[in-house]
mmCIF file of C-alpha atoms in Angstrom:
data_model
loop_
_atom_site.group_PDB
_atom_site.id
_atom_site.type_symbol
_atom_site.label_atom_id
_atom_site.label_comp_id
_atom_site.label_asym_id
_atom_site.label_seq_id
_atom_site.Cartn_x
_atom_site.Cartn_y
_atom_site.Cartn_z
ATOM 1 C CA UNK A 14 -7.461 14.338 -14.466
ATOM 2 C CA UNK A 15 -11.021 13.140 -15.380
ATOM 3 C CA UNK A 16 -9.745 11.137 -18.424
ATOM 4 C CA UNK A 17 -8.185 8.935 -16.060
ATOM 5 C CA UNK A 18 -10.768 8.392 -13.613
ATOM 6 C CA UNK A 19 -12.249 5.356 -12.626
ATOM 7 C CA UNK A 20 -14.912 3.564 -10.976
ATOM 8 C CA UNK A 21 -13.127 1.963 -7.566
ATOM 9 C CA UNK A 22 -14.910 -0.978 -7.892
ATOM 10 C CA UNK A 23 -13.439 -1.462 -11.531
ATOM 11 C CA UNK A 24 -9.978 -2.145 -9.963
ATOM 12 C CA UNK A 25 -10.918 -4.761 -7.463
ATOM 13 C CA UNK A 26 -9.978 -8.716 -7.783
ATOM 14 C CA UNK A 27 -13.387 -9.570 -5.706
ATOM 15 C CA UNK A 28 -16.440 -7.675 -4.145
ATOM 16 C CA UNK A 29 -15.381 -5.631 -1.599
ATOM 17 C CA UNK A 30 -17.101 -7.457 1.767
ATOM 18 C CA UNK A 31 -18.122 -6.568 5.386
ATOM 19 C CA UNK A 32 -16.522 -8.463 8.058
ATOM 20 C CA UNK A 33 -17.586 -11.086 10.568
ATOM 21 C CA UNK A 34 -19.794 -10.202 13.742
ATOM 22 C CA UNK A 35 -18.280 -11.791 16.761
ATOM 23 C CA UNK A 36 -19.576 -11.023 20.201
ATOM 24 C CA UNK A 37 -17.370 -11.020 23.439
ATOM 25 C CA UNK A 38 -18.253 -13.439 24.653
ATOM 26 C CA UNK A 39 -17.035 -15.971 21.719
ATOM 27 C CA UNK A 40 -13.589 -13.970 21.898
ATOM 28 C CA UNK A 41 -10.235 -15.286 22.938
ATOM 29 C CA UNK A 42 -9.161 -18.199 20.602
ATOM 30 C CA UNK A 43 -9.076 -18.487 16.761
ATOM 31 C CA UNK A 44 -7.642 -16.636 14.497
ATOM 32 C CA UNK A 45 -6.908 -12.914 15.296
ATOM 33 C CA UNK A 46 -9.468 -10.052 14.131
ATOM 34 C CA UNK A 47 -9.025 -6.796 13.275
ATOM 35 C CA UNK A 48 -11.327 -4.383 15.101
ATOM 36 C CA UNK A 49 -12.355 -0.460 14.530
ATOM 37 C CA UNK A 50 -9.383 0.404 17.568
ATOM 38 C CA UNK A 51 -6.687 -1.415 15.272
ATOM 39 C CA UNK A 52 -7.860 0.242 12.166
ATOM 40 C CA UNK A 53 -8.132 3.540 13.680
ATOM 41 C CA UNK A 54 -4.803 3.182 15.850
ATOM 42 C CA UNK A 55 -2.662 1.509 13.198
ATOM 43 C CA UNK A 56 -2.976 3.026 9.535
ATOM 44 C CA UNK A 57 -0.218 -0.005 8.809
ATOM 45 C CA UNK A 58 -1.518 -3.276 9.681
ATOM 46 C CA UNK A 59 1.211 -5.995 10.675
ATOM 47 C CA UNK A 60 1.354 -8.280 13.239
ATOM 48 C CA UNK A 61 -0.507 -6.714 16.145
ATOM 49 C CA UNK A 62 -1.825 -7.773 19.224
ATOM 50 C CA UNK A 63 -5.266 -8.180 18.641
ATOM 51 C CA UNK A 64 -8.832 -10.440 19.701
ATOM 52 C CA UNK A 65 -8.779 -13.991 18.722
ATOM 53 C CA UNK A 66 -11.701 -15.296 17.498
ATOM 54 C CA UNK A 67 -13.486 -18.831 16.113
ATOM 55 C CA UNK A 68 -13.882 -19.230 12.061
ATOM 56 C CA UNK A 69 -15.517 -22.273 10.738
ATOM 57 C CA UNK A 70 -14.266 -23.662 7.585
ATOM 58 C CA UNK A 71 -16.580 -22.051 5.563
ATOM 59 C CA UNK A 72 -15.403 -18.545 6.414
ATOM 60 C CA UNK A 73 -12.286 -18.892 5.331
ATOM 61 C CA UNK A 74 -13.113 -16.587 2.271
ATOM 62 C CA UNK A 75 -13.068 -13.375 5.397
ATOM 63 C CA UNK A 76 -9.043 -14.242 5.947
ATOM 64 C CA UNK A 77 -6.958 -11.079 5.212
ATOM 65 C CA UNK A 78 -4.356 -11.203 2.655
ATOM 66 C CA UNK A 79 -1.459 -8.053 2.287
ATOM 67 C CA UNK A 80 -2.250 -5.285 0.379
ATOM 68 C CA UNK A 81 -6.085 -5.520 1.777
ATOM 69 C CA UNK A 82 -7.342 -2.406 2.354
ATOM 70 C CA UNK A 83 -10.026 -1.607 5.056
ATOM 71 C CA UNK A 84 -12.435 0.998 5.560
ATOM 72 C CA UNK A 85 -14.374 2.076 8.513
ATOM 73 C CA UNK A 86 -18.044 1.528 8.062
ATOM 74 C CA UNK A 87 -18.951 3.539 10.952
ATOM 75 C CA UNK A 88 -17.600 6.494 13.148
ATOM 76 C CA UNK A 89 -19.154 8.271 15.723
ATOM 77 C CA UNK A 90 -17.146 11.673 14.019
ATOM 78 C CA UNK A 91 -17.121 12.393 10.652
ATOM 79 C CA UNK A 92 -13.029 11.828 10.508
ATOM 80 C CA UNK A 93 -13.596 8.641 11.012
ATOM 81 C CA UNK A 94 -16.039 7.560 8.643
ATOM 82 C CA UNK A 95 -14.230 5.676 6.165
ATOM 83 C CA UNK A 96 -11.222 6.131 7.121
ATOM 84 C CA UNK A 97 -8.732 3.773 5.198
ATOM 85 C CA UNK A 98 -6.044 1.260 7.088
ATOM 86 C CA UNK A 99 -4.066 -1.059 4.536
ATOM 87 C CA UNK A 100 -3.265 -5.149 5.883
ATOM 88 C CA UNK A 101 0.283 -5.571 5.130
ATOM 89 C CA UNK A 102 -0.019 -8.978 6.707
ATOM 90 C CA UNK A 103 0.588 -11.219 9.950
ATOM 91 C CA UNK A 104 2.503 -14.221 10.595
ATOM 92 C CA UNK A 105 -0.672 -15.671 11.716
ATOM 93 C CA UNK A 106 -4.387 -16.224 10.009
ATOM 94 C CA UNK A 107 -6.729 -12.718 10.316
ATOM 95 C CA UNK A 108 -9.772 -12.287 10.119
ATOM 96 C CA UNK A 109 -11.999 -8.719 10.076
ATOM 97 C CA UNK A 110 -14.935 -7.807 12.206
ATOM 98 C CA UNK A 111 -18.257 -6.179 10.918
ATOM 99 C CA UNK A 112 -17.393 -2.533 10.900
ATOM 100 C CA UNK A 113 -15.145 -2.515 8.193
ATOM 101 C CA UNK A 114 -15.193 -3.094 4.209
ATOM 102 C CA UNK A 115 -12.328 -5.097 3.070
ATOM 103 C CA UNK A 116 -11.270 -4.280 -0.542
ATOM 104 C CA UNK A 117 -8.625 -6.224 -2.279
ATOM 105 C CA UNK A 118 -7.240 -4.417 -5.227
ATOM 106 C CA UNK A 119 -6.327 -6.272 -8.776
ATOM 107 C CA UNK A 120 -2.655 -6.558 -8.493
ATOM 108 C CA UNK A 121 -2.553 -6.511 -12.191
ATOM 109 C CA UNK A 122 -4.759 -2.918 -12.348
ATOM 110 C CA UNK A 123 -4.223 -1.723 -8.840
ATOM 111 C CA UNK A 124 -1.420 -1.114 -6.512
ATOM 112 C CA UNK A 125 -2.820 -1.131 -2.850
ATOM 113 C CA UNK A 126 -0.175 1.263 -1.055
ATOM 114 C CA UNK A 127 -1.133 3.833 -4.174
ATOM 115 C CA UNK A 128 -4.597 3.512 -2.707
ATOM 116 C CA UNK A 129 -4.224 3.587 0.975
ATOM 117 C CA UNK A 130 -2.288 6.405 0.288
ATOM 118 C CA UNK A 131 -4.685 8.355 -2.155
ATOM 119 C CA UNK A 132 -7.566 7.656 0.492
ATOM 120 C CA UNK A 133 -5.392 9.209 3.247
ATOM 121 C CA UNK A 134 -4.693 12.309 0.958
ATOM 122 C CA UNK A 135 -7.026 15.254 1.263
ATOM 123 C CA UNK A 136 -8.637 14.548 -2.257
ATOM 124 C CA UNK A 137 -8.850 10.859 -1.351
ATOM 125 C CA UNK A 138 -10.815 12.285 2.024
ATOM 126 C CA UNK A 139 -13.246 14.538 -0.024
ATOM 127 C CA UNK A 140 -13.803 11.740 -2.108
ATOM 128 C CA UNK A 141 -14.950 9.322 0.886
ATOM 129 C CA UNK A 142 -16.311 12.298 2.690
ATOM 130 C CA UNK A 143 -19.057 12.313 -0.661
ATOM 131 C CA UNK A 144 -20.535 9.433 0.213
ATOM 132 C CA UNK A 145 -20.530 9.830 4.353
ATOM 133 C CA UNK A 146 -23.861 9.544 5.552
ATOM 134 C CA UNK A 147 -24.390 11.255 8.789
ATOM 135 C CA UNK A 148 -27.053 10.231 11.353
ATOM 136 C CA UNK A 149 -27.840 10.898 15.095
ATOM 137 C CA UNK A 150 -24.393 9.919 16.793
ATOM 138 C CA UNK A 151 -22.775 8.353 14.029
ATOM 139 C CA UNK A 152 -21.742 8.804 10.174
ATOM 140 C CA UNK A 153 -20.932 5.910 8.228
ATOM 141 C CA UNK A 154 -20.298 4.698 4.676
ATOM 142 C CA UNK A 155 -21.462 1.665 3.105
ATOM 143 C CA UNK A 156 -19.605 -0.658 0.776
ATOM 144 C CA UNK A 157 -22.108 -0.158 -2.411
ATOM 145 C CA UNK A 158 -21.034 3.318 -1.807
ATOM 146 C CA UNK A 159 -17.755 3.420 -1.426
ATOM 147 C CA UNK A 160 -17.327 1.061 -4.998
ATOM 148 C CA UNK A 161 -19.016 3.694 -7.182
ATOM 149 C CA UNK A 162 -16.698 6.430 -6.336
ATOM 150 C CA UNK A 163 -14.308 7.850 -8.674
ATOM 151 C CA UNK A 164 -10.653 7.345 -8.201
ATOM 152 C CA UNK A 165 -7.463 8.312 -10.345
ATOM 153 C CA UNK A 166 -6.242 5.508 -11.834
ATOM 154 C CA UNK A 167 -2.518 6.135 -13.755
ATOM 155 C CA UNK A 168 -0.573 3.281 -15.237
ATOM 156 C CA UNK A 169 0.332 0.607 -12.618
ATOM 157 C CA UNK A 170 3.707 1.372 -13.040
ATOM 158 C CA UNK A 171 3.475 4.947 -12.074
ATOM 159 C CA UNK A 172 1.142 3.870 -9.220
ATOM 160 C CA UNK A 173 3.930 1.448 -7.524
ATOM 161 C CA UNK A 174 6.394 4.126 -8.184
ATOM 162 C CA UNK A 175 4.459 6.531 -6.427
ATOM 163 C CA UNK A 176 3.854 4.083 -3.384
ATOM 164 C CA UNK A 177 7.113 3.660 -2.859
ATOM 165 C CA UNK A 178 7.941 7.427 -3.025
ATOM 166 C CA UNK A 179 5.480 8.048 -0.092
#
């Protein structure tokens, strides 16, 4: 398998990015957000009932598309730590809050759904769990990690094959 390894960063469309910080007290309209309780409740994320929140103009570049995958930055067990969710998309604008990494795959190199599920796999976990930093009360990744790590990468073809399989 090492002849088909690659760096995860080579398979993404743009820089993987942390989301926006929004406190409370700015909550309630907008577009919605995904927080850590959606990402850890929902491995699947579509339409849910989530925070709305403001996001100028400017931001629009931290919008969610389908086939985004996130990662949690921080947990406070190691389980969590990087933990992979996949966006599958929303009938409305959403957004991402600071303690998760969005990466969005090349859809000509990478199928997402190959990738949420490789991360969720036990090799996908000892592969995250490499890079999981553990401090007092909390373990975390971060994203200049999490893009140097080695991932299988077959031909797309297999990879959507294998997506739809699982």
């Amino acid at each position: 398998m090492s002849s088909d390894l690659v760096r995860f960063g080579e398979l993404f469309l743009t820089p993987q990015k942390n989301g926006l910080t929004r406190p409370k007290k700015v909550r309630g309209s907008g577009v919605l957000m995904v927080n850590m309780g959606e990402l850890f409740a929902h491995p699947r994320i579509r339409n849910l009932v989530m925070d709305r929140v403001p996001l100028a103009a400017a931001e629009a570049g931290f919008l969610l598309t389908p086939g985004d995958l996130l990662f949690a930055r921080q947990s406070l067990v190691l389980a969590g730590a990087g933990q992979c969710s996949v966006f599958l998309g929303s009938t409305e604008p959403t957004t991402f809050e600071s303690h998760l990494i969005r990466c969005r795959l090349d859809p000509k190199r990478a199928d997402p759904i190959f990738y949420f599920y490789f991360f969720r796999s036990q090799d996908g976990r000892r592969t995250i769990e490499a890079i999981v930093e553990q401090g007092a009360g909390a373990s975390g990744i971060r994203g200049s990690d999490l893009v140097n790590v080695q991932v299988p990468c077959p031909p797309l073809s297999v990879q959507q094959q294998v997506g739809m399989v699982l």
